[in-house]
Coordinates of C-alpha atoms in Angstrom, one line a residue:
M131 CA 117.3 117.3 88.4
K132 CA 113.5 117.5 88.4
H133 CA 113.3 115.5 84.9
R134 CA 115.8 112.4 85.6
F135 CA 117.6 111.7 82.5
S136 CA 114.5 110.4 80.8
F137 CA 114.9 112.8 78.2
L138 CA 117.7 110.2 76.9
L139 CA 115.4 107.2 76.5
R140 CA 114.5 108.6 72.1
P141 CA 117.6 109.5 71.8
F142 CA 118.5 106.4 72.6
S143 CA 115.7 104.4 71.5
A144 CA 116.4 106.0 67.9
T145 CA 120.0 105.1 68.0
M146 CA 119.8 101.9 68.7
D147 CA 117.1 101.2 66.6
I148 CA 120.1 102.8 63.9
I149 CA 122.7 100.3 64.9
S150 CA 119.8 96.9 64.5
L151 CA 118.9 98.1 61.1
D152 CA 122.6 98.0 60.3
I153 CA 123.8 95.4 61.4
C154 CA 120.9 93.1 60.5
F155 CA 121.4 94.2 56.6
A156 CA 125.0 93.3 57.2
L157 CA 124.5 90.1 58.4
A158 CA 121.4 89.8 55.9
Y159 CA 124.0 90.5 53.0
R160 CA 126.5 87.9 54.4
L161 CA 124.6 84.9 54.6
K162 CA 122.9 85.7 51.8
F163 CA 126.8 85.9 49.4
G164 CA 128.8 84.7 52.2
T165 CA 130.9 87.9 52.2
T166 CA 130.3 91.3 53.6
A167 CA 134.1 92.9 51.1
S168 CA 131.2 94.0 48.3
L169 CA 128.9 95.6 50.6
F170 CA 129.5 99.1 50.2
D171 CA 130.3 98.2 46.6
A172 CA 127.5 99.4 44.2
P173 CA 124.4 98.8 43.8
Y174 CA 124.3 98.0 47.9
I175 CA 125.9 101.6 49.3
S176 CA 122.6 102.8 47.8
L177 CA 119.8 101.2 49.8
F178 CA 122.3 101.0 52.6
W179 CA 122.2 104.4 52.7
F180 CA 119.5 104.9 50.9
I181 CA 117.3 102.9 54.3
N182 CA 119.5 104.7 56.9
A183 CA 117.6 108.0 54.5
A184 CA 114.1 106.7 54.8
W185 CA 113.8 105.3 58.6
F186 CA 115.2 108.7 59.7
L187 CA 111.9 110.0 58.0
I188 CA 110.4 107.5 59.6
L189 CA 111.3 108.8 63.0
L190 CA 111.2 112.0 62.3
L191 CA 107.3 111.9 60.4
N192 CA 105.9 109.7 63.2
K193 CA 107.7 110.4 66.6
P194 CA 107.3 106.6 67.7
Y195 CA 108.9 106.5 70.6
N196 CA 106.7 109.0 72.3
F197 CA 105.2 106.5 75.5
S198 CA 103.9 107.5 78.8
R199 CA 104.6 104.9 81.4
L200 CA 101.5 103.8 82.3
T201 CA 101.8 102.7 78.2
F202 CA 104.5 101.9 78.5
T203 CA 104.1 98.7 77.8
I204 CA 106.2 95.6 76.4
Q205 CA 102.8 95.2 73.6
N206 CA 103.2 98.9 72.8
L207 CA 106.3 98.7 72.5
L208 CA 106.1 96.1 69.8
V209 CA 103.5 96.8 67.9
G210 CA 105.5 100.2 67.3
L211 CA 107.6 98.5 65.8
A212 CA 105.8 96.3 63.4
K213 CA 104.6 99.7 61.9
L214 CA 107.1 101.1 61.5
I215 CA 109.0 98.0 59.4
G216 CA 105.4 97.8 57.8
L217 CA 106.2 101.5 56.7
H218 CA 109.4 101.3 56.4
I219 CA 109.7 98.4 53.3
A220 CA 107.1 100.3 51.8
M221 CA 109.3 102.6 51.5
V222 CA 111.6 100.5 50.6
S223 CA 109.7 99.1 47.9
V224 CA 109.0 102.1 46.5
F225 CA 112.4 102.8 46.3
W226 CA 112.9 99.3 44.8
V227 CA 110.6 100.6 41.9
F228 CA 112.5 103.6 40.8
T229 CA 115.6 101.7 41.1
K230 CA 114.7 98.4 39.1
G231 CA 115.7 99.6 35.5
G232 CA 119.4 100.0 37.1
F233 CA 120.1 97.4 39.5
D234 CA 119.6 94.6 41.0
Y235 CA 118.8 93.7 44.9
S236 CA 118.1 90.4 45.8
R237 CA 114.9 89.9 47.6
E238 CA 116.0 86.9 49.7
Q239 CA 118.0 89.9 51.4
L240 CA 116.2 92.0 51.8
A241 CA 113.1 89.8 53.2
L242 CA 116.2 89.2 55.7
T243 CA 116.8 92.0 57.2
Y244 CA 113.3 92.6 58.3
V245 CA 113.3 89.4 59.8
L246 CA 116.9 90.2 61.4
F247 CA 115.8 94.0 62.3
L248 CA 112.3 92.8 63.9
C249 CA 113.6 89.9 66.6
A250 CA 116.4 92.2 66.8
G251 CA 115.1 95.1 67.7
S252 CA 112.2 93.6 70.4
L253 CA 115.1 91.7 71.9
W254 CA 116.5 95.1 73.2
R255 CA 113.0 96.2 73.6
S256 CA 112.2 93.7 75.9
V257 CA 115.6 93.7 77.6
V258 CA 115.8 97.6 77.7
L259 CA 111.6 97.1 79.1
I260 CA 111.9 94.7 82.0
L261 CA 115.4 96.1 83.2
L262 CA 113.7 99.9 83.3
K263 CA 111.0 98.9 85.0
V264 CA 113.2 96.9 87.0
Y265 CA 115.1 100.2 88.6
R266 CA 112.5 101.4 88.9
A267 CA 110.6 99.1 91.6
M268 CA 113.4 99.6 93.3
G269 CA 112.2 103.2 94.0
Y270 CA 114.3 105.2 91.4
N271 CA 114.0 107.0 88.9
T272 CA 110.6 108.4 90.2
R273 CA 107.3 110.3 89.5
R274 CA 105.8 111.6 92.1
F275 CA 103.4 113.4 92.7
V276 CA 100.4 114.0 94.9
V277 CA 96.6 113.6 95.2
V278 CA 94.3 116.9 96.0
G279 CA 90.8 116.7 97.4
Y280 CA 90.6 113.7 99.6
G281 CA 88.5 110.8 99.9
P282 CA 88.3 107.1 98.3
L283 CA 88.2 107.8 95.3
S284 CA 91.4 109.9 95.3
R285 CA 92.6 106.6 97.8
S286 CA 92.4 104.6 94.7
I287 CA 95.5 106.3 93.3
Q288 CA 97.5 106.3 95.2
T289 CA 96.3 102.2 95.5
F290 CA 97.5 102.0 91.8
Y291 CA 100.1 102.8 92.0
Q292 CA 100.7 100.3 94.8
M293 CA 100.6 98.1 92.5
Y294 CA 102.7 98.2 90.0
P295 CA 105.9 99.9 91.6
E296 CA 107.0 99.3 88.6
I297 CA 106.0 102.4 86.7
G298 CA 107.2 104.4 89.0
F299 CA 105.3 106.7 90.7
K300 CA 105.6 107.7 94.5
F301 CA 102.6 109.4 96.1
Y302 CA 104.1 112.4 98.5
G303 CA 100.7 112.9 100.4
Y304 CA 96.8 114.5 100.2
F305 CA 95.3 117.7 100.4
D306 CA 92.2 119.0 101.4
K307 CA 90.3 121.3 103.6
M308 CA 91.4 120.3 107.3
N309 CA 88.5 118.6 109.6
A310 CA 88.1 115.8 112.2
E311 CA 87.7 113.3 109.8
N312 CA 90.9 114.0 107.6
A313 CA 93.5 115.4 109.5
T314 CA 95.9 112.2 110.3
A315 CA 95.4 111.3 106.7
L316 CA 96.7 114.9 104.8
R317 CA 99.5 116.1 104.4
G318 CA 98.7 120.0 104.4
D319 CA 95.6 122.3 103.4
Y320 CA 95.7 124.0 100.1
S321 CA 97.6 126.7 101.5
Y322 CA 100.5 125.0 102.0
L323 CA 100.3 123.4 98.6
K324 CA 102.1 125.8 96.5
E325 CA 105.5 125.6 98.4
F326 CA 104.8 121.7 99.1
I327 CA 105.1 120.9 95.0
T328 CA 107.4 123.3 94.5
R329 CA 110.3 122.8 97.4
N330 CA 109.4 118.8 96.6
E331 CA 109.8 119.0 92.8
I332 CA 106.5 117.6 92.0
D333 CA 106.0 116.1 89.4
C334 CA 102.5 115.4 88.5
V335 CA 98.9 116.8 90.5
Y336 CA 95.5 114.9 90.8
C337 CA 92.8 116.6 91.1
C338 CA 89.8 114.8 92.2
L339 CA 86.9 116.3 91.4
P340 CA 84.6 115.0 94.0
Y341 CA 86.4 117.3 96.3
I342 CA 87.9 120.3 94.7
E343 CA 86.0 123.7 94.1
T344 CA 86.2 125.0 90.8
E345 CA 88.4 128.1 91.7
Q346 CA 91.2 125.9 93.2
L347 CA 92.0 123.9 90.3
R348 CA 91.6 127.0 87.9
D349 CA 94.6 127.9 90.7
I350 CA 96.5 125.1 90.3
M351 CA 96.2 124.3 86.8
N352 CA 97.1 128.0 86.5
F353 CA 100.3 127.2 89.0
S354 CA 101.2 124.0 87.6
E355 CA 103.2 126.6 84.1
E356 CA 105.5 128.5 86.9
A357 CA 106.9 125.3 88.9
S358 CA 106.0 122.4 85.6
Y359 CA 104.2 120.3 86.6
Q360 CA 101.2 118.0 85.3
V361 CA 97.2 118.2 86.5
K362 CA 95.6 115.3 86.2
L363 CA 91.4 115.0 86.4
I364 CA 90.1 112.7 88.6
V365 CA 86.0 112.2 88.1
D366 CA 84.1 110.2 89.8
F367 CA 83.4 107.0 87.4
K368 CA 84.2 104.9 89.7
G369 CA 80.7 102.8 89.5
F370 CA 80.9 103.3 85.9
L371 CA 84.7 102.2 85.0
T372 CA 84.1 99.3 87.1
K373 CA 81.5 98.5 84.5
G374 CA 83.2 99.7 82.0
V375 CA 83.6 102.6 79.8
T376 CA 84.3 103.6 76.0
V377 CA 84.5 106.4 74.1
E378 CA 82.7 107.0 71.0
Y379 CA 83.0 110.6 68.0
H380 CA 79.8 111.4 67.5
D381 CA 82.4 113.4 64.6
V382 CA 84.2 115.6 66.3
Q383 CA 82.0 115.5 70.5
P384 CA 83.3 112.5 72.4
V385 CA 80.8 111.1 74.3
I386 CA 81.6 108.7 76.7
S387 CA 80.0 104.9 76.6
L388 CA 79.2 103.9 80.3
S389 CA 78.4 99.7 79.3
T390 CA 79.3 96.6 81.2
H391 CA 81.2 95.6 77.4
Y392 CA 84.5 93.0 79.1
L393 CA 81.8 90.6 80.5
D394 CA 81.1 90.0 77.2
D395 CA 84.2 90.2 75.7
L396 CA 86.7 87.0 74.6
Q397 CA 88.3 87.1 76.6
V398 CA 87.3 87.3 80.0
N399 CA 84.1 84.8 78.3
V400 CA 85.9 82.1 76.5
F401 CA 90.1 82.9 77.2
K402 CA 89.8 82.7 81.5
R403 CA 87.9 80.0 81.5
A404 CA 90.6 77.9 79.2
F405 CA 93.0 79.0 81.7
D406 CA 91.0 78.7 85.0
I407 CA 89.9 74.4 84.2
A408 CA 93.3 73.9 82.7
F409 CA 95.6 76.0 85.6
S410 CA 93.0 74.2 87.8
A411 CA 92.8 70.9 86.4
S412 CA 96.5 70.7 86.2
V413 CA 97.6 71.7 89.6
L414 CA 95.0 69.6 91.0
A415 CA 96.2 66.5 88.6
A416 CA 99.7 67.7 90.2
G417 CA 99.1 68.8 93.6
A418 CA 97.2 65.4 94.4
P419 CA 100.5 62.8 97.3
F420 CA 101.2 67.1 98.3
F421 CA 97.2 68.1 99.0
L422 CA 97.0 63.8 100.3
I423 CA 99.3 64.6 103.2
I424 CA 97.7 68.1 104.1
A425 CA 95.4 66.8 104.5
L426 CA 96.4 64.1 107.0
I427 CA 98.5 66.7 109.3
T428 CA 95.4 68.5 109.3
K429 CA 93.3 65.3 110.6
F430 CA 95.5 63.6 113.1
S431 CA 96.6 67.6 114.5
S432 CA 93.1 68.2 115.7
K433 CA 90.2 66.5 116.4
G434 CA 87.3 67.4 113.3
P435 CA 87.5 67.0 109.0
A436 CA 90.8 67.6 107.2
F437 CA 88.0 69.7 105.0
Y438 CA 85.9 73.2 105.3
S439 CA 82.8 73.9 103.3
Q440 CA 80.5 77.4 103.8
E441 CA 78.3 78.7 102.2
R442 CA 79.6 82.4 99.9
I443 CA 77.7 84.5 97.5
G444 CA 79.4 83.7 93.9
K445 CA 79.0 85.7 91.4
W446 CA 75.3 87.8 90.3
G447 CA 74.4 86.5 93.9
K448 CA 74.7 83.0 93.2
P449 CA 75.0 81.1 97.0
F450 CA 77.9 78.5 96.3
R451 CA 79.5 75.4 98.9
I452 CA 83.3 77.3 99.6
Y453 CA 85.9 74.4 100.2
K454 CA 89.2 74.3 101.8
F455 CA 91.6 72.5 104.2
R456 CA 90.3 73.3 108.2
S457 CA 92.7 76.0 109.5
M458 CA 90.5 76.2 112.9
Y459 CA 89.1 74.3 115.0
P460 CA 85.3 72.5 115.4
D461 CA 82.6 74.6 116.5
A462 CA 84.5 77.5 115.6
E463 CA 81.6 80.1 115.3
R464 CA 79.0 78.2 117.4
G465 CA 78.1 82.6 118.8
G466 CA 77.6 82.9 115.8
P467 CA 79.8 84.5 112.2
A468 CA 82.5 86.0 113.3
L469 CA 85.7 87.4 110.8
S470 CA 89.5 85.8 112.6
S471 CA 91.4 88.2 114.5
G472 CA 94.7 86.7 113.0
D473 CA 97.6 85.5 115.2
N474 CA 95.6 86.5 117.9
D475 CA 92.4 83.8 117.6
D476 CA 93.4 80.9 119.4
R477 CA 90.0 78.9 116.8
I478 CA 93.0 78.3 114.5
T479 CA 95.0 75.7 115.0
P480 CA 98.9 75.9 115.4
W481 CA 98.9 73.7 112.1
G482 CA 96.0 76.0 110.5
Q483 CA 98.5 79.7 111.3
F484 CA 100.8 78.0 109.2
M485 CA 98.8 76.9 106.2
R486 CA 96.4 81.1 106.5
K487 CA 100.0 82.3 106.1
T488 CA 101.6 80.0 103.1
R489 CA 97.5 80.0 101.7
L490 CA 97.7 76.0 101.7
D491 CA 94.3 75.9 103.5
E492 CA 93.2 77.1 99.9
F493 CA 93.9 74.5 97.4
P494 CA 90.9 72.6 97.3
Q495 CA 89.2 75.7 96.0
F496 CA 90.8 75.0 92.9
Y497 CA 87.5 71.9 92.6
N498 CA 84.7 75.4 93.0
V499 CA 87.5 76.5 89.7
L500 CA 86.2 73.1 87.7
K501 CA 82.5 73.8 88.3
G502 CA 82.7 76.9 87.8
D503 CA 81.5 78.5 91.4
M504 CA 85.0 80.2 90.9
S505 CA 87.9 81.9 89.1
V506 CA 91.7 81.1 89.5
V507 CA 91.5 84.9 90.4
G508 CA 89.5 87.0 91.4
P509 CA 87.7 89.3 93.9
R510 CA 87.4 86.7 97.2
P511 CA 84.0 85.3 98.2
E512 CA 82.1 86.6 101.1
R513 CA 79.3 85.1 102.7
Q514 CA 75.6 87.3 102.9
Y515 CA 76.3 88.2 106.4
F516 CA 78.7 90.6 105.7
I517 CA 77.6 91.2 102.5
N518 CA 75.6 92.9 104.2
Q519 CA 77.2 95.0 106.1
I520 CA 80.6 96.0 104.3
V521 CA 77.4 97.2 102.0
E522 CA 75.9 99.5 103.6
K523 CA 79.7 101.4 104.6
S524 CA 80.3 100.7 100.9
P525 CA 77.9 100.9 97.4
E526 CA 80.6 99.9 95.7
Y527 CA 80.5 96.7 96.9
K528 CA 78.2 95.1 95.2
Y529 CA 80.8 96.2 91.6
L530 CA 81.8 93.3 92.6
L531 CA 79.7 90.4 91.7
M532 CA 79.9 90.8 88.9
V533 CA 82.6 88.7 87.9
K534 CA 82.8 85.4 89.6
P535 CA 85.0 85.6 92.9
G536 CA 88.9 83.4 93.0
I537 CA 90.8 82.0 94.9
T538 CA 93.6 84.8 94.9
S539 CA 92.9 88.2 94.5
I540 CA 94.5 92.1 94.5
G541 CA 93.8 92.8 98.4
Q542 CA 94.0 89.0 99.2
I543 CA 98.2 89.9 98.2
K544 CA 98.1 93.7 99.1
F545 CA 95.2 93.3 102.3
G546 CA 95.4 90.0 103.0
Y547 CA 92.6 88.5 105.3
A548 CA 90.3 90.9 106.5
E549 CA 89.7 91.1 110.5
N550 CA 86.3 93.2 110.9
V551 CA 84.3 95.0 107.9
E552 CA 86.3 97.5 108.1
Q553 CA 89.5 96.3 106.5
M554 CA 87.0 94.4 104.8
V555 CA 85.8 97.7 102.8
Q556 CA 90.2 98.9 103.0
R557 CA 90.6 95.8 100.7
L558 CA 87.4 96.4 98.3
W559 CA 89.5 99.3 96.9
Y560 CA 92.8 96.5 96.0
D561 CA 90.0 94.5 94.2
L562 CA 87.8 97.3 92.7
E563 CA 91.1 97.8 90.7
Y564 CA 91.4 94.4 89.3
L565 CA 87.9 94.6 87.4
Q566 CA 89.9 97.7 85.5
N567 CA 92.7 95.4 84.4
V568 CA 91.1 91.7 84.2
S569 CA 93.0 90.3 81.4
L570 CA 95.8 87.2 81.3
S571 CA 98.1 88.6 81.7
T572 CA 97.2 90.2 85.0
D573 CA 96.1 86.8 85.8
V574 CA 99.7 85.4 85.7
W575 CA 100.7 88.2 87.6
L576 CA 98.5 88.2 90.4
I577 CA 99.5 84.2 91.2
V578 CA 103.4 85.2 90.4
Q579 CA 102.9 87.8 93.1
T580 CA 100.5 84.8 95.2
V581 CA 103.2 82.5 95.5
R582 CA 106.1 84.3 96.3
V583 CA 103.4 84.8 98.9
M584 CA 103.2 81.4 100.2
V585 CA 107.1 81.2 100.0
Q586 CA 107.6 83.8 101.8
G587 CA 105.3 83.1 104.3
R588 CA 103.3 86.2 104.6
G589 CA 99.3 85.5 104.0
K590 CA 97.7 87.0 106.8

């Protein structure tokens, strides 16, 4: 079935709100008067029917349950609930003014009704949201999508939905003109696209404008009416989007403003830094005995110091010294800068292999965070030697230097340690996604994911 019962979410939400509102009204009456025996007698029976009618009218006029999967967040749900309650209070106030001469209602009972309803509405919304996201993350209630036009920009869409499986979008392949370079990555060419969309009941087609011609785009849009799928355009704003984009309206004309507004954002410059300091100080203080044990094991399990430092490149290209627990034998890079080749790298000590899989070697970097060289969450810092090679292959890397590097990142979680420059470029696209979602909530989510990697020993 194409829509997979998502259409039931709106009537379910409306029903839950009406039931919650009536229960809260009755409960507030009971708490105020000690009984509900006269709840359905005059004058409260009139008020009871009016609050229900007013809520139905608000739902009809505002259609408050129309959220896309990307905007279906707890913040939007609670803000929407608060707006509905505000409108409802206004309508009830008008009703009260017109009936004041004949009826006298309790202000305390009404106020308590709205307080209880706000709590009940917030609770059921939160529970439904969590259950639905878990359900979608497990692979159910998914939306199927394909990407037309293959290249770095189109790969970022697949990366985004891999990062957030709770949104429930399932990738079904790339389509483009076949050539020797992309043949292995494509599901098919344009001639196969319509048949594939129909047979697999595709819900959404992303079209990358840099890689698709106007005629092909028009054909896809025309066919969408017949096959009932959405068409979404991806514009080549990758470099600009990492800086931040706002839309201004000059009368009715939308104008895209390209700027680094997030760099001046209070949340980034103040709240994120405050979180970094508080979190790092807590980790270093609480984990001090544990870190001492790690340092002793590192020291006595192989020759060399317990700690290792190296110059890395930070925000705006400023070099700094990064600190780690040593995971390699001394003089591991006497032949020149080299990346680790993973489990097959004989430069890594046995204890170092364990630390890398559990990320224990990264803990001394919390000291870098306190110094201000790094953040808890941010793109991983690299050496200038490798940055020069990455920029040659993917100039977008320079945008990562606009923020402080971090101990953990999306790339570190989803990809892990890179064994060569090509893998560094692949990891780059994960980290570029972070620049579009810099927030405390994203940081907390990535920290939780990092802890899971550490506990499971899945670091690579």
